[in-house]
PDB file of C-alpha atoms in Angstrom:
ATOM      1  CA  MET A   7       4.309   1.326  -9.983  1.00 91.00           C
ATOM      2  CA  TRP A   8       3.465   1.579  -5.857  1.00 98.00           C
ATOM      3  CA  LYS A   9       1.898   5.086  -5.211  1.00 98.00           C
ATOM      4  CA  GLU A  10       2.491   6.000  -1.814  1.00 97.00           C
ATOM      5  CA  GLU A  11      -0.656   8.058  -0.246  1.00 95.00           C
ATOM      6  CA  ASN A  12      -2.590   8.076   3.241  1.00 95.00           C
ATOM      7  CA  ASN A  13       0.366   6.779   4.830  1.00 97.00           C
ATOM      8  CA  GLN A  14       0.513   3.851   2.890  1.00 97.00           C
ATOM      9  CA  LEU A  15       2.307   1.881  -0.315  1.00 98.00           C
ATOM     10  CA  THR A  16      -0.347   0.576  -2.747  1.00 98.00           C
ATOM     11  CA  ARG A  17      -0.439  -1.249  -5.971  1.00 98.00           C
ATOM     12  CA  THR A  18      -3.158  -3.337  -8.194  1.00 98.00           C
ATOM     13  CA  PHE A  19      -1.666  -6.469  -9.881  1.00 98.00           C
ATOM     14  CA  GLU A  20      -3.621  -7.751 -12.804  1.00 98.00           C
ATOM     15  CA  PHE A  21      -3.579 -11.012 -14.263  1.00 98.00           C
ATOM     16  CA  ASP A  22      -5.187 -13.227 -16.896  1.00 97.00           C
ATOM     17  CA  ASP A  23      -7.783 -14.975 -14.798  1.00 98.00           C
ATOM     18  CA  PHE A  24      -8.452 -15.657 -10.899  1.00 98.00           C
ATOM     19  CA  VAL A  25      -6.346 -19.222 -10.996  1.00 98.00           C
ATOM     20  CA  ASN A  26      -2.985 -16.732 -12.183  1.00 98.00           C
ATOM     21  CA  ALA A  27      -4.205 -14.287  -9.380  1.00 98.00           C
ATOM     22  CA  PHE A  28      -4.060 -16.873  -6.626  1.00 98.00           C
ATOM     23  CA  GLY A  29      -0.883 -18.009  -7.440  1.00 98.00           C
ATOM     24  CA  PHE A  30       0.529 -14.836  -7.295  1.00 98.00           C
ATOM     25  CA  MET A  31      -1.274 -14.513  -3.996  1.00 98.00           C
ATOM     26  CA  ALA A  32       0.361 -17.569  -2.468  1.00 98.00           C
ATOM     27  CA  GLN A  33       3.779 -16.334  -3.396  1.00 98.00           C
ATOM     28  CA  VAL A  34       2.956 -13.116  -1.934  1.00 98.00           C
ATOM     29  CA  ALA A  35       1.820 -14.768   1.769  1.00 98.00           C
ATOM     30  CA  ILE A  36       4.871 -16.297   1.763  1.00 98.00           C
ATOM     31  CA  LEU A  37       6.435 -13.535   1.496  1.00 98.00           C
ATOM     32  CA  ALA A  38       4.852 -11.637   3.679  1.00 98.00           C
ATOM     33  CA  GLU A  39       5.549 -14.285   6.604  1.00 98.00           C
ATOM     34  CA  LYS A  40       9.386 -14.329   6.065  1.00 98.00           C
ATOM     35  CA  HIS A  41       9.661 -10.715   6.006  1.00 98.00           C
ATOM     36  CA  ALA A  42       6.907 -10.931   9.181  1.00 97.00           C
ATOM     37  CA  HIS A  43       5.072  -8.047   7.781  1.00 98.00           C
ATOM     38  CA  HIS A  44       1.645  -8.143   6.568  1.00 98.00           C
ATOM     39  CA  PRO A  45      -0.254  -6.571   3.858  1.00 98.00           C
ATOM     40  CA  GLU A  46      -3.859  -5.104   3.739  1.00 98.00           C
ATOM     41  CA  TRP A  47      -4.851  -6.872   0.287  1.00 98.00           C
ATOM     42  CA  SER A  48      -7.818  -7.916  -1.491  1.00 98.00           C
ATOM     43  CA  ASN A  49      -8.378  -9.864  -4.728  1.00 98.00           C
ATOM     44  CA  VAL A  50     -11.571  -9.871  -7.099  1.00 98.00           C
ATOM     45  CA  TYR A  51     -10.957 -12.415 -10.004  1.00 98.00           C
ATOM     46  CA  ASN A  52      -8.045 -11.470 -11.598  1.00 98.00           C
ATOM     47  CA  LYS A  53      -7.045  -8.456  -9.713  1.00 98.00           C
ATOM     48  CA  VAL A  54      -4.887  -8.113  -6.481  1.00 98.00           C
ATOM     49  CA  THR A  55      -4.755  -4.799  -4.585  1.00 98.00           C
ATOM     50  CA  ILE A  56      -1.897  -4.825  -1.750  1.00 98.00           C
ATOM     51  CA  ASN A  57      -1.879  -1.912   0.627  1.00 98.00           C
ATOM     52  CA  LEU A  58       1.360  -1.610   2.381  1.00 98.00           C
ATOM     53  CA  THR A  59       1.962   0.093   6.033  1.00 98.00           C
ATOM     54  CA  THR A  60       3.916  -0.190   9.037  1.00 97.00           C
ATOM     55  CA  HIS A  61       1.257  -0.240  12.223  1.00 93.00           C
ATOM     56  CA  ASP A  62       3.774  -0.283  14.916  1.00 92.00           C
ATOM     57  CA  ALA A  63       5.530   3.024  13.382  1.00 91.00           C
ATOM     58  CA  GLY A  64       2.147   4.998  13.780  1.00 92.00           C
ATOM     59  CA  SER A  65       0.734   3.307  10.403  1.00 94.00           C
ATOM     60  CA  THR A  66       3.342   5.357   8.289  1.00 97.00           C
ATOM     61  CA  VAL A  67       5.252   3.828   5.292  1.00 98.00           C
ATOM     62  CA  THR A  68       9.011   2.585   6.972  1.00 98.00           C
ATOM     63  CA  GLU A  69      11.871   0.550   5.209  1.00 98.00           C
ATOM     64  CA  LYS A  70       9.368  -2.630   5.919  1.00 98.00           C
ATOM     65  CA  ASP A  71       7.050  -1.507   3.690  1.00 98.00           C
ATOM     66  CA  ARG A  72       9.565  -0.728   1.088  1.00 98.00           C
ATOM     67  CA  GLN A  73      11.265  -4.066   1.439  1.00 98.00           C
ATOM     68  CA  LEU A  74       8.141  -6.024   1.104  1.00 98.00           C
ATOM     69  CA  ALA A  75       6.973  -4.246  -1.995  1.00 98.00           C
ATOM     70  CA  ALA A  76      10.414  -4.388  -3.684  1.00 98.00           C
ATOM     71  CA  ALA A  77       9.985  -8.470  -3.025  1.00 98.00           C
ATOM     72  CA  ILE A  78       6.661  -8.455  -4.581  1.00 98.00           C
ATOM     73  CA  ASP A  79       8.067  -6.542  -7.600  1.00 98.00           C
ATOM     74  CA  LYS A  80      10.205  -9.310  -8.362  1.00 97.00           C
ATOM     75  CA  LEU A  81       7.512 -12.020  -8.316  1.00 97.00           C
ATOM     76  CA  VAL A  82       5.970 -10.252 -11.528  1.00 96.00           C
ATOM     77  CA  ASP A  83       8.519  -7.808 -13.117  1.00 80.00           C
TER      78      ASP A  83
ATOM     79  CA  MET B   5       7.157 -32.398 -22.343  1.00 91.00           C
ATOM     80  CA  TRP B   6       5.430 -34.911 -20.747  1.00 98.00           C
ATOM     81  CA  LYS B   7       6.608 -38.561 -20.732  1.00 98.00           C
ATOM     82  CA  GLU B   8       4.206 -41.207 -20.896  1.00 97.00           C
ATOM     83  CA  GLU B   9       5.409 -44.435 -19.124  1.00 95.00           C
ATOM     84  CA  ASN B  10       4.309 -46.889 -16.634  1.00 95.00           C
ATOM     85  CA  ASN B  11       0.780 -46.185 -17.311  1.00 97.00           C
ATOM     86  CA  GLN B  12       1.239 -42.129 -16.204  1.00 97.00           C
ATOM     87  CA  LEU B  13       2.147 -38.862 -17.748  1.00 98.00           C
ATOM     88  CA  THR B  14       4.975 -37.183 -16.009  1.00 98.00           C
ATOM     89  CA  ARG B  15       6.698 -33.959 -15.994  1.00 98.00           C
ATOM     90  CA  THR B  16       9.131 -32.037 -13.851  1.00 98.00           C
ATOM     91  CA  PHE B  17       8.870 -28.529 -13.881  1.00 98.00           C
ATOM     92  CA  GLU B  18      11.865 -26.520 -12.199  1.00 98.00           C
ATOM     93  CA  PHE B  19      11.627 -22.635 -10.612  1.00 98.00           C
ATOM     94  CA  ASP B  20      13.771 -20.254  -9.729  1.00 97.00           C
ATOM     95  CA  ASP B  21      13.373 -20.939  -6.023  1.00 98.00           C
ATOM     96  CA  PHE B  22      10.517 -22.445  -3.715  1.00 98.00           C
ATOM     97  CA  VAL B  23       8.791 -19.371  -3.548  1.00 98.00           C
ATOM     98  CA  ASN B  24       7.897 -19.662  -7.424  1.00 98.00           C
ATOM     99  CA  ALA B  25       7.315 -23.405  -6.964  1.00 98.00           C
ATOM    100  CA  PHE B  26       4.667 -23.230  -4.723  1.00 98.00           C
ATOM    101  CA  GLY B  27       2.554 -20.164  -6.530  1.00 98.00           C
ATOM    102  CA  PHE B  28       2.708 -23.102  -9.257  1.00 98.00           C
ATOM    103  CA  MET B  29       1.400 -25.665  -7.019  1.00 98.00           C
ATOM    104  CA  ALA B  30      -1.320 -23.237  -5.822  1.00 98.00           C
ATOM    105  CA  GLN B  31      -2.426 -23.130  -9.498  1.00 98.00           C
ATOM    106  CA  VAL B  32      -2.207 -26.604 -10.127  1.00 98.00           C
ATOM    107  CA  ALA B  33      -4.264 -27.439  -7.012  1.00 98.00           C
ATOM    108  CA  ILE B  34      -6.943 -25.226  -8.245  1.00 98.00           C
ATOM    109  CA  LEU B  35      -6.859 -26.708 -11.711  1.00 98.00           C
ATOM    110  CA  ALA B  36      -6.879 -30.324 -10.627  1.00 98.00           C
ATOM    111  CA  GLU B  37     -10.006 -29.783  -8.126  1.00 98.00           C
ATOM    112  CA  LYS B  38     -11.855 -27.998 -10.860  1.00 98.00           C
ATOM    113  CA  HIS B  39     -10.930 -31.023 -13.056  1.00 98.00           C
ATOM    114  CA  ALA B  40     -12.101 -33.459 -10.131  1.00 97.00           C
ATOM    115  CA  HIS B  41      -8.799 -35.146 -11.498  1.00 98.00           C
ATOM    116  CA  HIS B  42      -5.888 -34.764  -8.760  1.00 98.00           C
ATOM    117  CA  PRO B  43      -2.379 -35.481  -9.132  1.00 98.00           C
ATOM    118  CA  GLU B  44       0.450 -37.786  -7.630  1.00 98.00           C
ATOM    119  CA  TRP B  45       2.898 -34.889  -7.042  1.00 98.00           C
ATOM    120  CA  SER B  46       6.110 -34.148  -5.126  1.00 98.00           C
ATOM    121  CA  ASN B  47       8.143 -30.949  -4.598  1.00 98.00           C
ATOM    122  CA  VAL B  48      11.722 -30.264  -3.253  1.00 98.00           C
ATOM    123  CA  TYR B  49      13.047 -26.408  -3.061  1.00 98.00           C
ATOM    124  CA  ASN B  50      12.167 -25.458  -6.743  1.00 98.00           C
ATOM    125  CA  LYS B  51      11.073 -28.522  -8.554  1.00 98.00           C
ATOM    126  CA  VAL B  52       7.811 -29.799  -8.830  1.00 98.00           C
ATOM    127  CA  THR B  53       6.955 -33.646 -10.328  1.00 98.00           C
ATOM    128  CA  ILE B  54       3.380 -34.210 -11.258  1.00 98.00           C
ATOM    129  CA  ASN B  55       2.537 -37.925 -12.317  1.00 98.00           C
ATOM    130  CA  LEU B  56      -0.827 -38.193 -13.787  1.00 98.00           C
ATOM    131  CA  THR B  57      -2.872 -41.227 -14.079  1.00 98.00           C
ATOM    132  CA  THR B  58      -6.467 -42.765 -13.946  1.00 97.00           C
ATOM    133  CA  HIS B  59      -7.059 -44.865 -11.063  1.00 93.00           C
ATOM    134  CA  ASP B  60     -11.041 -45.296 -12.122  1.00 92.00           C
ATOM    135  CA  ALA B  61      -9.458 -46.676 -15.390  1.00 91.00           C
ATOM    136  CA  GLY B  62      -7.070 -49.526 -13.950  1.00 92.00           C
ATOM    137  CA  SER B  63      -4.068 -46.957 -13.795  1.00 94.00           C
ATOM    138  CA  THR B  64      -3.915 -46.187 -17.105  1.00 97.00           C
ATOM    139  CA  VAL B  65      -3.707 -43.031 -18.945  1.00 98.00           C
ATOM    140  CA  THR B  66      -6.847 -41.500 -20.207  1.00 98.00           C
ATOM    141  CA  GLU B  67      -8.601 -38.198 -21.582  1.00 98.00           C
ATOM    142  CA  LYS B  68      -8.814 -36.855 -18.157  1.00 98.00           C
ATOM    143  CA  ASP B  69      -5.092 -37.051 -17.562  1.00 98.00           C
ATOM    144  CA  ARG B  70      -4.134 -35.528 -21.108  1.00 98.00           C
ATOM    145  CA  GLN B  71      -6.691 -32.812 -20.414  1.00 98.00           C
ATOM    146  CA  LEU B  72      -5.239 -31.939 -16.957  1.00 98.00           C
ATOM    147  CA  ALA B  73      -1.701 -31.982 -18.378  1.00 98.00           C
ATOM    148  CA  ALA B  74      -2.975 -29.702 -20.840  1.00 98.00           C
ATOM    149  CA  ALA B  75      -4.328 -27.326 -18.305  1.00 98.00           C
ATOM    150  CA  ILE B  76      -1.211 -27.484 -16.464  1.00 98.00           C
ATOM    151  CA  ASP B  77       0.808 -26.472 -19.422  1.00 98.00           C
ATOM    152  CA  LYS B  78      -1.339 -23.355 -20.019  1.00 97.00           C
ATOM    153  CA  LEU B  79       0.856 -21.968 -16.664  1.00 97.00           C
ATOM    154  CA  VAL B  80       3.737 -22.398 -17.863  1.00 96.00           C
ATOM    155  CA  ASP B  81       4.194 -22.324 -21.329  1.00 80.00           C
TER     156      ASP B  81
ATOM    157  CA  MET C  19     -23.262 -15.846  10.292  1.00 91.00           C
ATOM    158  CA  TRP C  20     -23.094 -14.356   6.835  1.00 98.00           C
ATOM    159  CA  LYS C  21     -25.296 -11.006   7.018  1.00 98.00           C
ATOM    160  CA  GLU C  22     -26.923 -10.037   3.915  1.00 97.00           C
ATOM    161  CA  GLU C  23     -26.787  -6.131   3.542  1.00 95.00           C
ATOM    162  CA  ASN C  24     -25.877  -3.973  -0.092  1.00 95.00           C
ATOM    163  CA  ASN C  25     -26.873  -6.858  -2.250  1.00 97.00           C
ATOM    164  CA  GLN C  26     -24.280  -9.035  -1.020  1.00 97.00           C
ATOM    165  CA  LEU C  27     -23.280 -11.718   1.483  1.00 98.00           C
ATOM    166  CA  THR C  28     -20.587 -10.869   4.026  1.00 98.00           C
ATOM    167  CA  ARG C  29     -18.943 -12.670   6.407  1.00 98.00           C
ATOM    168  CA  THR C  30     -15.730 -12.300   8.847  1.00 98.00           C
ATOM    169  CA  PHE C  31     -13.315 -15.215   9.479  1.00 98.00           C
ATOM    170  CA  GLU C  32     -10.902 -15.186  12.090  1.00 98.00           C
ATOM    171  CA  PHE C  33      -7.971 -17.582  12.616  1.00 98.00           C
ATOM    172  CA  ASP C  34      -4.946 -17.475  15.257  1.00 97.00           C
ATOM    173  CA  ASP C  35      -2.542 -15.869  13.172  1.00 98.00           C
ATOM    174  CA  PHE C  36      -1.444 -15.200   9.120  1.00 98.00           C
ATOM    175  CA  VAL C  37      -0.839 -18.802   8.484  1.00 98.00           C
ATOM    176  CA  ASN C  38      -4.080 -20.513   9.535  1.00 98.00           C
ATOM    177  CA  ALA C  39      -6.298 -16.903   7.505  1.00 98.00           C
ATOM    178  CA  PHE C  40      -4.171 -18.071   4.370  1.00 98.00           C
ATOM    179  CA  GLY C  41      -4.568 -21.747   4.687  1.00 98.00           C
ATOM    180  CA  PHE C  42      -8.186 -21.021   5.078  1.00 98.00           C
ATOM    181  CA  MET C  43      -7.506 -18.846   1.921  1.00 98.00           C
ATOM    182  CA  ALA C  44      -6.547 -21.401  -0.422  1.00 98.00           C
ATOM    183  CA  GLN C  45      -9.061 -23.580   0.286  1.00 98.00           C
ATOM    184  CA  VAL C  46     -11.485 -20.730  -0.428  1.00 98.00           C
ATOM    185  CA  ALA C  47      -9.823 -20.123  -3.658  1.00 98.00           C
ATOM    186  CA  ILE C  48     -10.262 -23.793  -4.747  1.00 98.00           C
ATOM    187  CA  LEU C  49     -13.828 -23.967  -3.692  1.00 98.00           C
ATOM    188  CA  ALA C  50     -14.275 -20.586  -5.795  1.00 98.00           C
ATOM    189  CA  GLU C  51     -12.482 -21.768  -8.902  1.00 98.00           C
ATOM    190  CA  LYS C  52     -14.507 -25.017  -8.727  1.00 98.00           C
ATOM    191  CA  HIS C  53     -17.731 -23.280  -8.549  1.00 98.00           C
ATOM    192  CA  ALA C  54     -17.020 -20.994 -11.044  1.00 97.00           C
ATOM    193  CA  HIS C  55     -18.046 -17.662  -8.992  1.00 98.00           C
ATOM    194  CA  HIS C  56     -15.203 -15.560  -7.146  1.00 98.00           C
ATOM    195  CA  PRO C  57     -15.339 -13.754  -4.156  1.00 98.00           C
ATOM    196  CA  GLU C  58     -14.600  -9.855  -3.471  1.00 98.00           C
ATOM    197  CA  TRP C  59     -12.133 -10.820  -0.335  1.00 98.00           C
ATOM    198  CA  SER C  60      -9.787  -9.004   1.881  1.00 98.00           C
ATOM    199  CA  ASN C  61      -7.244  -9.944   4.140  1.00 98.00           C
ATOM    200  CA  VAL C  62      -5.317  -8.169   7.174  1.00 98.00           C
ATOM    201  CA  TYR C  63      -3.017 -10.963   9.067  1.00 98.00           C
ATOM    202  CA  ASN C  64      -5.536 -13.301  10.974  1.00 98.00           C
ATOM    203  CA  LYS C  65      -8.725 -11.813   9.333  1.00 98.00           C
ATOM    204  CA  VAL C  66     -10.300 -12.719   6.000  1.00 98.00           C
ATOM    205  CA  THR C  67     -13.283 -10.937   4.956  1.00 98.00           C
ATOM    206  CA  ILE C  68     -15.466 -12.190   1.932  1.00 98.00           C
ATOM    207  CA  ASN C  69     -18.303 -10.459   0.015  1.00 98.00           C
ATOM    208  CA  LEU C  70     -20.550 -12.120  -2.326  1.00 98.00           C
ATOM    209  CA  THR C  71     -22.934 -11.128  -5.115  1.00 98.00           C
ATOM    210  CA  THR C  72     -23.814 -12.397  -8.189  1.00 97.00           C
ATOM    211  CA  HIS C  73     -22.644  -9.346 -10.535  1.00 93.00           C
ATOM    212  CA  ASP C  74     -24.321 -11.369 -13.732  1.00 91.00           C
ATOM    213  CA  ALA C  75     -27.619 -10.973 -11.970  1.00 91.00           C
ATOM    214  CA  GLY C  76     -27.333  -7.455 -11.376  1.00 92.00           C
ATOM    215  CA  SER C  77     -24.827  -7.454  -8.159  1.00 94.00           C
ATOM    216  CA  THR C  78     -27.836  -9.182  -6.044  1.00 97.00           C
ATOM    217  CA  VAL C  79     -27.524 -11.882  -4.074  1.00 98.00           C
ATOM    218  CA  THR C  80     -28.314 -15.417  -5.912  1.00 98.00           C
ATOM    219  CA  GLU C  81     -28.295 -19.047  -5.284  1.00 98.00           C
ATOM    220  CA  LYS C  82     -24.420 -19.065  -6.635  1.00 98.00           C
ATOM    221  CA  ASP C  83     -23.504 -16.905  -3.562  1.00 98.00           C
ATOM    222  CA  ARG C  84     -25.332 -18.867  -1.069  1.00 98.00           C
ATOM    223  CA  GLN C  85     -24.113 -22.345  -2.664  1.00 98.00           C
ATOM    224  CA  LEU C  86     -20.191 -20.613  -2.446  1.00 98.00           C
ATOM    225  CA  ALA C  87     -20.961 -19.372   1.407  1.00 98.00           C
ATOM    226  CA  ALA C  88     -22.616 -22.992   2.491  1.00 98.00           C
ATOM    227  CA  ALA C  89     -19.165 -24.615   0.647  1.00 98.00           C
ATOM    228  CA  ILE C  90     -17.086 -21.918   2.869  1.00 98.00           C
ATOM    229  CA  ASP C  91     -18.916 -22.516   6.215  1.00 98.00           C
ATOM    230  CA  LYS C  92     -18.103 -26.212   5.642  1.00 97.00           C
ATOM    231  CA  LEU C  93     -14.326 -25.796   5.966  1.00 97.00           C
ATOM    232  CA  VAL C  94     -14.713 -24.075   9.508  1.00 96.00           C
ATOM    233  CA  ASP C  95     -17.555 -25.310  11.422  1.00 80.00           C
TER     234      ASP C  95
ATOM    235  CA  MET D  29       4.226 -38.948  15.196  1.00 91.00           C
ATOM    236  CA  TRP D  30       7.254 -38.890  13.132  1.00 98.00           C
ATOM    237  CA  LYS D  31       9.627 -41.640  12.112  1.00 98.00           C
ATOM    238  CA  GLU D  32      13.119 -41.091  11.852  1.00 97.00           C
ATOM    239  CA  GLU D  33      14.898 -43.723   9.457  1.00 95.00           C
ATOM    240  CA  ASN D  34      16.944 -43.323   6.765  1.00 95.00           C
ATOM    241  CA  ASN D  35      18.218 -40.238   8.002  1.00 97.00           C
ATOM    242  CA  GLN D  36      14.938 -38.466   7.835  1.00 97.00           C
ATOM    243  CA  LEU D  37      11.567 -37.448   9.716  1.00 98.00           C
ATOM    244  CA  THR D  38       8.670 -38.502   7.996  1.00 98.00           C
ATOM    245  CA  ARG D  39       5.045 -38.102   8.818  1.00 98.00           C
ATOM    246  CA  THR D  40       1.955 -38.731   6.676  1.00 98.00           C
ATOM    247  CA  PHE D  41      -1.059 -36.452   7.360  1.00 98.00           C
ATOM    248  CA  GLU D  42      -4.611 -37.541   6.055  1.00 98.00           C
ATOM    249  CA  PHE D  43      -7.121 -35.190   5.838  1.00 98.00           C
ATOM    250  CA  ASP D  44     -11.407 -35.402   4.345  1.00 97.00           C
ATOM    251  CA  ASP D  45     -10.463 -34.477   0.572  1.00 98.00           C
ATOM    252  CA  PHE D  46      -8.073 -32.836  -1.399  1.00 98.00           C
ATOM    253  CA  VAL D  47      -9.414 -28.975  -0.195  1.00 98.00           C
ATOM    254  CA  ASN D  48      -8.421 -29.893   3.058  1.00 98.00           C
ATOM    255  CA  ALA D  49      -5.192 -31.436   1.968  1.00 98.00           C
ATOM    256  CA  PHE D  50      -3.889 -28.377   0.396  1.00 98.00           C
ATOM    257  CA  GLY D  51      -4.731 -25.790   2.922  1.00 98.00           C
ATOM    258  CA  PHE D  52      -2.375 -27.572   4.888  1.00 98.00           C
ATOM    259  CA  MET D  53       0.356 -27.439   1.961  1.00 98.00           C
ATOM    260  CA  ALA D  54      -0.801 -23.866   1.930  1.00 98.00           C
ATOM    261  CA  GLN D  55       0.220 -23.195   5.682  1.00 98.00           C
ATOM    262  CA  VAL D  56       3.550 -25.608   5.450  1.00 98.00           C
ATOM    263  CA  ALA D  57       5.156 -23.634   2.442  1.00 98.00           C
ATOM    264  CA  ILE D  58       4.729 -20.515   4.477  1.00 98.00           C
ATOM    265  CA  LEU D  59       6.503 -22.539   7.612  1.00 98.00           C
ATOM    266  CA  ALA D  60       9.260 -23.662   5.145  1.00 98.00           C
ATOM    267  CA  GLU D  61      10.154 -20.399   3.668  1.00 98.00           C
ATOM    268  CA  LYS D  62      10.002 -18.966   7.012  1.00 98.00           C
ATOM    269  CA  HIS D  63      12.431 -21.546   8.414  1.00 98.00           C
ATOM    270  CA  ALA D  64      14.509 -21.590   5.569  1.00 97.00           C
ATOM    271  CA  HIS D  65      14.292 -24.975   5.187  1.00 98.00           C
ATOM    272  CA  HIS D  66      12.216 -26.882   2.645  1.00 98.00           C
ATOM    273  CA  PRO D  67      11.046 -30.694   2.842  1.00 98.00           C
ATOM    274  CA  GLU D  68      10.875 -33.169   0.277  1.00 98.00           C
ATOM    275  CA  TRP D  69       6.912 -33.758  -0.194  1.00 98.00           C
ATOM    276  CA  SER D  70       4.394 -35.580  -2.130  1.00 98.00           C
ATOM    277  CA  ASN D  71       0.404 -35.177  -2.089  1.00 98.00           C
ATOM    278  CA  VAL D  72      -2.150 -38.013  -3.423  1.00 98.00           C
ATOM    279  CA  TYR D  73      -5.506 -36.507  -2.815  1.00 98.00           C
ATOM    280  CA  ASN D  74      -6.124 -36.479   0.973  1.00 98.00           C
ATOM    281  CA  LYS D  75      -2.729 -37.349   1.756  1.00 98.00           C
ATOM    282  CA  VAL D  76       0.072 -35.661   2.368  1.00 98.00           C
ATOM    283  CA  THR D  77       3.630 -37.152   2.743  1.00 98.00           C
ATOM    284  CA  ILE D  78       6.527 -34.410   4.470  1.00 98.00           C
ATOM    285  CA  ASN D  79      10.275 -36.004   4.523  1.00 98.00           C
ATOM    286  CA  LEU D  80      12.543 -34.111   6.279  1.00 98.00           C
ATOM    287  CA  THR D  81      16.194 -33.802   6.573  1.00 98.00           C
ATOM    288  CA  THR D  82      19.082 -31.407   6.205  1.00 97.00           C
ATOM    289  CA  HIS D  83      21.019 -31.631   3.272  1.00 93.00           C
ATOM    290  CA  ASP D  84      24.108 -29.103   4.340  1.00 92.00           C
ATOM    291  CA  ALA D  85      24.647 -31.673   7.220  1.00 91.00           C
ATOM    292  CA  GLY D  86      25.138 -34.591   5.104  1.00 92.00           C
ATOM    293  CA  SER D  87      21.607 -35.480   4.527  1.00 94.00           C
ATOM    294  CA  THR D  88      21.029 -36.192   8.420  1.00 97.00           C
ATOM    295  CA  VAL D  89      18.225 -35.206  10.668  1.00 98.00           C
ATOM    296  CA  THR D  90      19.184 -32.063  12.732  1.00 98.00           C
ATOM    297  CA  GLU D  91      17.956 -29.357  14.850  1.00 98.00           C
ATOM    298  CA  LYS D  92      16.399 -27.696  11.586  1.00 98.00           C
ATOM    299  CA  ASP D  93      14.170 -30.696  10.662  1.00 98.00           C
ATOM    300  CA  ARG D  94      13.114 -30.756  14.484  1.00 98.00           C
ATOM    301  CA  GLN D  95      11.999 -27.323  14.756  1.00 98.00           C
ATOM    302  CA  LEU D  96      10.170 -27.488  11.258  1.00 98.00           C
ATOM    303  CA  ALA D  97       8.477 -30.599  12.141  1.00 98.00           C
ATOM    304  CA  ALA D  98       7.529 -29.340  15.863  1.00 98.00           C
ATOM    305  CA  ALA D  99       5.782 -26.171  13.593  1.00 98.00           C
ATOM    306  CA  ILE D 100       4.067 -28.252  11.549  1.00 98.00           C
ATOM    307  CA  ASP D 101       2.646 -30.421  14.054  1.00 98.00           C
ATOM    308  CA  LYS D 102       1.040 -27.139  15.656  1.00 97.00           C
ATOM    309  CA  LEU D 103      -1.036 -26.955  12.558  1.00 97.00           C
ATOM    310  CA  VAL D 104      -2.675 -30.191  12.930  1.00 96.00           C
ATOM    311  CA  ASP D 105      -2.451 -30.999  16.589  1.00 80.00           C
TER     312      ASP D 105
END
């Protein structure tokens, strides 16, 4: 579900409405801080797009990105 | 699922873990402010207990409580 | 503080860290749903950028955008 | 500011309104999960009461409680 391109992992999540989208964002925020790895992410109403890359590794996709992506996936799958 | 006793509606919600419980709390917070009606609620790890009563009506259960309860139920059912 | 260009209001907010930035996002989320008007917004670590436009008015800046912007400003000023 | 009694640390935080109180709660939630230590906490409108104890240590106050309390204090002081 995550696409790897331009040296980042990207996935867009779609929910019923804004309230559900933001509940997901609150969960992702907790996971991100716990992983000490933060996404570039955006939201419009029921859609949340998350981009993951590792700046400390020259902005490439690393194991840190894959681990956070996997943790996020567990929230919705 | 909601019990009415002591002039309030009460329901306890249980989740897999804290992250899921707090995602739900973020959703409930948005609904509460939208309804201009706020719960007395508590959380311990994966459990969230919500109490609803209408202080402006002498702390009894009113239609405002039932409407917020119904909106909350839609999040989980 | 908000710039109006490309038919939207835009402001970037900067915080000490991710935790503070996300606390602000939770507040904005509540206000947005209360106003029934939702931003296009993004976050990277301690920065939150909010774009406001009214799609129902042909994606121009309307009073709805100005009111939500004013409510958001009250959170931080 | 935290009182230690009944084998727990307790502090009540008061904010201007519900939106500000919940912004704080979102921050506390992130810190709690990061510390792998979760509060018993409750909210009514603009008030948030947090109780900290360490169940794994026989429900007494330990260094884990003091560290989370200190992290929470940094959010508001």
